[in-house]
Amino acid sequence: MKRALCLLALSLGLAHAQRAPAGVLTIRFLDVGQGDAILITSPEGKSVLYDGGRSESRMRELIRQYDVPSLDLIAASHGDADHITGLIPAAALFKPRFFLNNGVAATTQTWAKLTNILKLAGTQGLPARNQVLNLGSVRLTVLPPPAGMPAGDQNLNSVGLIVQYGSFRALLTGDSETEQTRAWLRTLPAGTLGPVDVYKSIHHGAANGDSAAWLAAVQPRNVVVSVGPNNYGHPTGTALNLYRKVGANVFRTDQQGTVTVTVQPGGAYRITTEKGAATPAPARPTPAPVVPAAPATVTYSNCAAVRAAGKSPLLRGQPGYSSKLDRDGDGRACE
Amino acid sequence: MPTDNTPDDLMPHPSFVTVDGLEGHLARVELPDGITEDWPLASLPPGVKEGDVIRLTVHGGDLEAEIDHAQTRERLTAAQAGTDALNAGAPTGDVEL
């Protein structure tokens, strides 16, 4: 995989929300409180909404805020209310062509309302199977629930999505639990999962979601936890420690609002937040101070990227220096 | 959740809620108006599962909660039929959006 250059930019208090720009891939981890909603817009202006959060009114606000002109597909990772409620206004407003789902009906009124609106909209259901969805020049690989998951358990039947554009990769897997991720690890061909540049934390950082074995395969460089005020203890210390151990930057929608990833053709990407800074990877000895409207901080995924940028050797304190690039710990990385 | 001393006249007829999901010692419950609330799992019948429809009734000032298996089955059958109908005829192979 080509090495992408990640530019982490801070846009403190400057949440000048607008339509996703043309010519780049835009992924927005929308701030929907306790729930998931990810808006993916291709360079050609085609959009997918993967989950919609727990509130119809909040989703309407976000659609207005980001001036969403259309949706070609909506996806329910699974049928829980904190993932599908916001899909209802999205379906009513945009009448998407397709609805990707796990095929497992929920008994709630929320599920019934969503499927009724989709039926009226003439939307075609897409039961998750091994399939690629081409969103313009962006490739979306569907990860269907593995065979043998209990039929009545929504979380264990979460639908995953790999987003690819140039060398950039993102992975979204709803509220999968360890039984499902173990099955994926057993059945997916080697190299299917990681490394990924941006990864959505499983199940809002619950203790029964991400595991060391799963993250070893995913190899996330950046993790986004989609979370709001909740009674469940999300995100758990267990999950946050796992992200620290793999050296990932952690973003949280409860602390930073909507997290936006902008990917250039080829795969170089930039992550911006509505407010606050990412939790830096532990590999950084001293977190950079939060300065409003600070210039972008450069992060190199490996020494090849440092050399390609002509910055070798990197000295401690210089932009992009990380102790994970400095194996002998002498303050000079990628010598 | 209604308390044990809810007067009878506040719940003269059975009320139904649906278990949207289980989160540790809590259940996320969908109320009749479609809003979800977190209830202690201990306040629901033993063995309750995601998707169960719960019938709430008041007898002599006591709130009783029981799994309505028949309504759960009916809801699931109807919801699955609707979902299957939506998914019928789905394209196979790569899809151009």
mmCIF file of N, CA, C and O in Angstrom, chain A residues 134-172:
data_model
loop_
_atom_site.group_PDB
_atom_site.id
_atom_site.type_symbol
_atom_site.label_atom_id
_atom_site.label_comp_id
_atom_site.label_asym_id
_atom_site.label_seq_id
_atom_site.Cartn_x
_atom_site.Cartn_y
_atom_site.Cartn_z
ATOM 1 N N ASN A 134 -19.532 1.005 -6.118
ATOM 2 C CA ASN A 134 -18.678 2.058 -6.652
ATOM 3 C C ASN A 134 -19.379 3.402 -6.510
ATOM 4 O O ASN A 134 -20.366 3.680 -7.203
ATOM 5 N N LEU A 135 -18.878 4.198 -5.588
ATOM 6 C CA LEU A 135 -19.416 5.536 -5.360
ATOM 7 C C LEU A 135 -18.543 6.497 -6.169
ATOM 8 O O LEU A 135 -17.566 7.045 -5.668
ATOM 9 N N GLY A 136 -18.871 6.638 -7.452
ATOM 10 C CA GLY A 136 -17.976 7.370 -8.338
ATOM 11 C C GLY A 136 -16.634 6.666 -8.340
ATOM 12 O O GLY A 136 -16.555 5.455 -8.568
ATOM 13 N N SER A 137 -15.569 7.403 -8.029
ATOM 14 C CA SER A 137 -14.224 6.810 -8.029
ATOM 15 C C SER A 137 -13.848 6.207 -6.677
ATOM 16 O O SER A 137 -12.710 5.777 -6.486
ATOM 17 N N VAL A 138 -14.785 6.183 -5.755
ATOM 18 C CA VAL A 138 -14.529 5.608 -4.420
ATOM 19 C C VAL A 138 -15.092 4.196 -4.378
ATOM 20 O O VAL A 138 -16.224 3.950 -4.804
ATOM 21 N N ARG A 139 -14.273 3.299 -3.872
ATOM 22 C CA ARG A 139 -14.669 1.885 -3.823
ATOM 23 C C ARG A 139 -15.131 1.553 -2.396
ATOM 24 O O ARG A 139 -14.375 1.740 -1.432
ATOM 25 N N LEU A 140 -16.352 1.067 -2.284
ATOM 26 C CA LEU A 140 -16.893 0.650 -0.990
ATOM 27 C C LEU A 140 -17.046 -0.861 -1.015
ATOM 28 O O LEU A 140 -17.862 -1.400 -1.770
ATOM 29 N N THR A 141 -16.249 -1.543 -0.215
ATOM 30 C CA THR A 141 -16.340 -3.006 -0.145
ATOM 31 C C THR A 141 -17.204 -3.385 1.049
ATOM 32 O O THR A 141 -16.913 -3.006 2.189
ATOM 33 N N VAL A 142 -18.271 -4.115 0.773
ATOM 34 C CA VAL A 142 -19.196 -4.527 1.830
ATOM 35 C C VAL A 142 -18.611 -5.744 2.553
ATOM 36 O O VAL A 142 -18.159 -6.701 1.912
ATOM 37 N N LEU A 143 -18.625 -5.688 3.869
ATOM 38 C CA LEU A 143 -18.253 -6.853 4.684
ATOM 39 C C LEU A 143 -19.546 -7.391 5.300
ATOM 40 O O LEU A 143 -20.029 -6.855 6.304
ATOM 41 N N PRO A 144 -20.125 -8.427 4.707
ATOM 42 C CA PRO A 144 -21.358 -8.959 5.285
ATOM 43 C C PRO A 144 -21.065 -9.655 6.609
ATOM 44 O O PRO A 144 -19.932 -10.087 6.846
ATOM 45 N N PRO A 145 -22.067 -9.777 7.479
ATOM 46 C CA PRO A 145 -21.846 -10.532 8.706
ATOM 47 C C PRO A 145 -21.378 -11.943 8.361
ATOM 48 O O PRO A 145 -21.884 -12.533 7.398
ATOM 49 N N PRO A 146 -20.426 -12.485 9.102
ATOM 50 C CA PRO A 146 -19.969 -13.847 8.803
ATOM 51 C C PRO A 146 -21.101 -14.853 9.019
ATOM 52 O O PRO A 146 -22.021 -14.606 9.806
ATOM 53 N N ALA A 147 -21.000 -15.985 8.338
ATOM 54 C CA ALA A 147 -22.002 -17.042 8.515
ATOM 55 C C ALA A 147 -21.964 -17.517 9.964
ATOM 56 O O ALA A 147 -20.920 -17.515 10.604
ATOM 57 N N GLY A 148 -23.129 -17.898 10.460
ATOM 58 C CA GLY A 148 -23.189 -18.506 11.784
ATOM 59 C C GLY A 148 -23.447 -17.546 12.923
ATOM 60 O O GLY A 148 -23.492 -17.959 14.084
ATOM 61 N N MET A 149 -23.620 -16.244 12.621
ATOM 62 C CA MET A 149 -23.942 -15.308 13.700
ATOM 63 C C MET A 149 -25.383 -15.550 14.164
ATOM 64 O O MET A 149 -26.255 -15.842 13.335
ATOM 65 N N PRO A 150 -25.662 -15.424 15.464
ATOM 66 C CA PRO A 150 -27.023 -15.654 15.952
ATOM 67 C C PRO A 150 -28.018 -14.717 15.260
ATOM 68 O O PRO A 150 -27.794 -13.508 15.208
ATOM 69 N N ALA A 151 -29.080 -15.282 14.746
ATOM 70 C CA ALA A 151 -30.016 -14.524 13.907
ATOM 71 C C ALA A 151 -30.669 -13.362 14.644
ATOM 72 O O ALA A 151 -30.976 -12.339 14.046
ATOM 73 N N GLY A 152 -30.884 -13.508 15.955
ATOM 74 C CA GLY A 152 -31.622 -12.478 16.683
ATOM 75 C C GLY A 152 -30.759 -11.386 17.273
ATOM 76 O O GLY A 152 -31.264 -10.517 17.981
ATOM 77 N N ASP A 153 -29.464 -11.398 17.012
ATOM 78 C CA ASP A 153 -28.569 -10.436 17.653
ATOM 79 C C ASP A 153 -28.110 -9.398 16.630
ATOM 80 O O ASP A 153 -27.342 -9.710 15.722
ATOM 81 N N GLN A 154 -28.612 -8.176 16.788
ATOM 82 C CA GLN A 154 -28.289 -7.132 15.810
ATOM 83 C C GLN A 154 -26.802 -6.813 15.783
ATOM 84 O O GLN A 154 -26.197 -6.727 14.712
ATOM 85 N N ASN A 155 -26.198 -6.594 16.960
ATOM 86 C CA ASN A 155 -24.783 -6.200 16.988
ATOM 87 C C ASN A 155 -23.905 -7.203 16.242
ATOM 88 O O ASN A 155 -23.010 -6.827 15.475
ATOM 89 N N LEU A 156 -24.152 -8.485 16.477
ATOM 90 C CA LEU A 156 -23.320 -9.537 15.882
ATOM 91 C C LEU A 156 -23.572 -9.699 14.393
ATOM 92 O O LEU A 156 -22.870 -10.455 13.720
ATOM 93 N N ASN A 157 -24.570 -9.013 13.884
ATOM 94 C CA ASN A 157 -24.850 -9.040 12.449
ATOM 95 C C ASN A 157 -24.596 -7.679 11.815
ATOM 96 O O ASN A 157 -25.231 -7.324 10.814
ATOM 97 N N SER A 158 -23.669 -6.930 12.394
ATOM 98 C CA SER A 158 -23.343 -5.618 11.827
ATOM 99 C C SER A 158 -22.718 -5.770 10.436
ATOM 100 O O SER A 158 -21.951 -6.700 10.180
ATOM 101 N N VAL A 159 -23.056 -4.824 9.578
ATOM 102 C CA VAL A 159 -22.503 -4.786 8.218
ATOM 103 C C VAL A 159 -21.295 -3.855 8.222
ATOM 104 O O VAL A 159 -21.400 -2.709 8.666
ATOM 105 N N GLY A 160 -20.160 -4.361 7.747
ATOM 106 C CA GLY A 160 -18.958 -3.532 7.677
ATOM 107 C C GLY A 160 -18.783 -2.928 6.300
ATOM 108 O O GLY A 160 -19.402 -3.364 5.317
ATOM 109 N N LEU A 161 -17.948 -1.891 6.244
ATOM 110 C CA LEU A 161 -17.683 -1.210 4.974
ATOM 111 C C LEU A 161 -16.215 -0.789 4.949
ATOM 112 O O LEU A 161 -15.730 -0.176 5.910
ATOM 113 N N ILE A 162 -15.519 -1.145 3.876
ATOM 114 C CA ILE A 162 -14.148 -0.644 3.665
ATOM 115 C C ILE A 162 -14.236 0.430 2.588
ATOM 116 O O ILE A 162 -14.779 0.186 1.502
ATOM 117 N N VAL A 163 -13.738 1.607 2.905
ATOM 118 C CA VAL A 163 -13.758 2.741 1.974
ATOM 119 C C VAL A 163 -12.351 2.897 1.411
ATOM 120 O O VAL A 163 -11.393 3.036 2.173
ATOM 121 N N GLN A 164 -12.219 2.875 0.082
ATOM 122 C CA GLN A 164 -10.892 2.992 -0.544
ATOM 123 C C GLN A 164 -10.895 4.082 -1.606
ATOM 124 O O GLN A 164 -11.801 4.139 -2.447
ATOM 125 N N TYR A 165 -9.866 4.918 -1.540
ATOM 126 C CA TYR A 165 -9.696 5.959 -2.551
ATOM 127 C C TYR A 165 -8.196 6.192 -2.685
ATOM 128 O O TYR A 165 -7.555 6.670 -1.749
ATOM 129 N N GLY A 166 -7.618 5.818 -3.839
ATOM 130 C CA GLY A 166 -6.168 5.834 -3.954
ATOM 131 C C GLY A 166 -5.592 4.894 -2.918
ATOM 132 O O GLY A 166 -6.084 3.783 -2.722
ATOM 133 N N SER A 167 -4.589 5.341 -2.196
ATOM 134 C CA SER A 167 -3.980 4.495 -1.164
ATOM 135 C C SER A 167 -4.708 4.616 0.170
ATOM 136 O O SER A 167 -4.357 3.939 1.141
ATOM 137 N N PHE A 168 -5.704 5.472 0.238
ATOM 138 C CA PHE A 168 -6.420 5.705 1.505
ATOM 139 C C PHE A 168 -7.425 4.590 1.769
ATOM 140 O O PHE A 168 -8.123 4.132 0.855
ATOM 141 N N ARG A 169 -7.500 4.191 3.045
ATOM 142 C CA ARG A 169 -8.478 3.171 3.450
ATOM 143 C C ARG A 169 -9.109 3.556 4.781
ATOM 144 O O ARG A 169 -8.432 4.004 5.701
ATOM 145 N N ALA A 170 -10.412 3.359 4.846
ATOM 146 C CA ALA A 170 -11.138 3.538 6.111
ATOM 147 C C ALA A 170 -11.967 2.292 6.344
ATOM 148 O O ALA A 170 -12.345 1.591 5.401
ATOM 149 N N LEU A 171 -12.238 2.005 7.605
ATOM 150 C CA LEU A 171 -13.025 0.812 7.962
ATOM 151 C C LEU A 171 -14.094 1.188 8.984
ATOM 152 O O LEU A 171 -13.807 1.843 9.991
ATOM 153 N N LEU A 172 -15.319 0.748 8.697
ATOM 154 C CA LEU A 172 -16.472 1.003 9.563
ATOM 155 C C LEU A 172 -17.144 -0.337 9.815
ATOM 156 O O LEU A 172 -17.430 -1.072 8.857
#
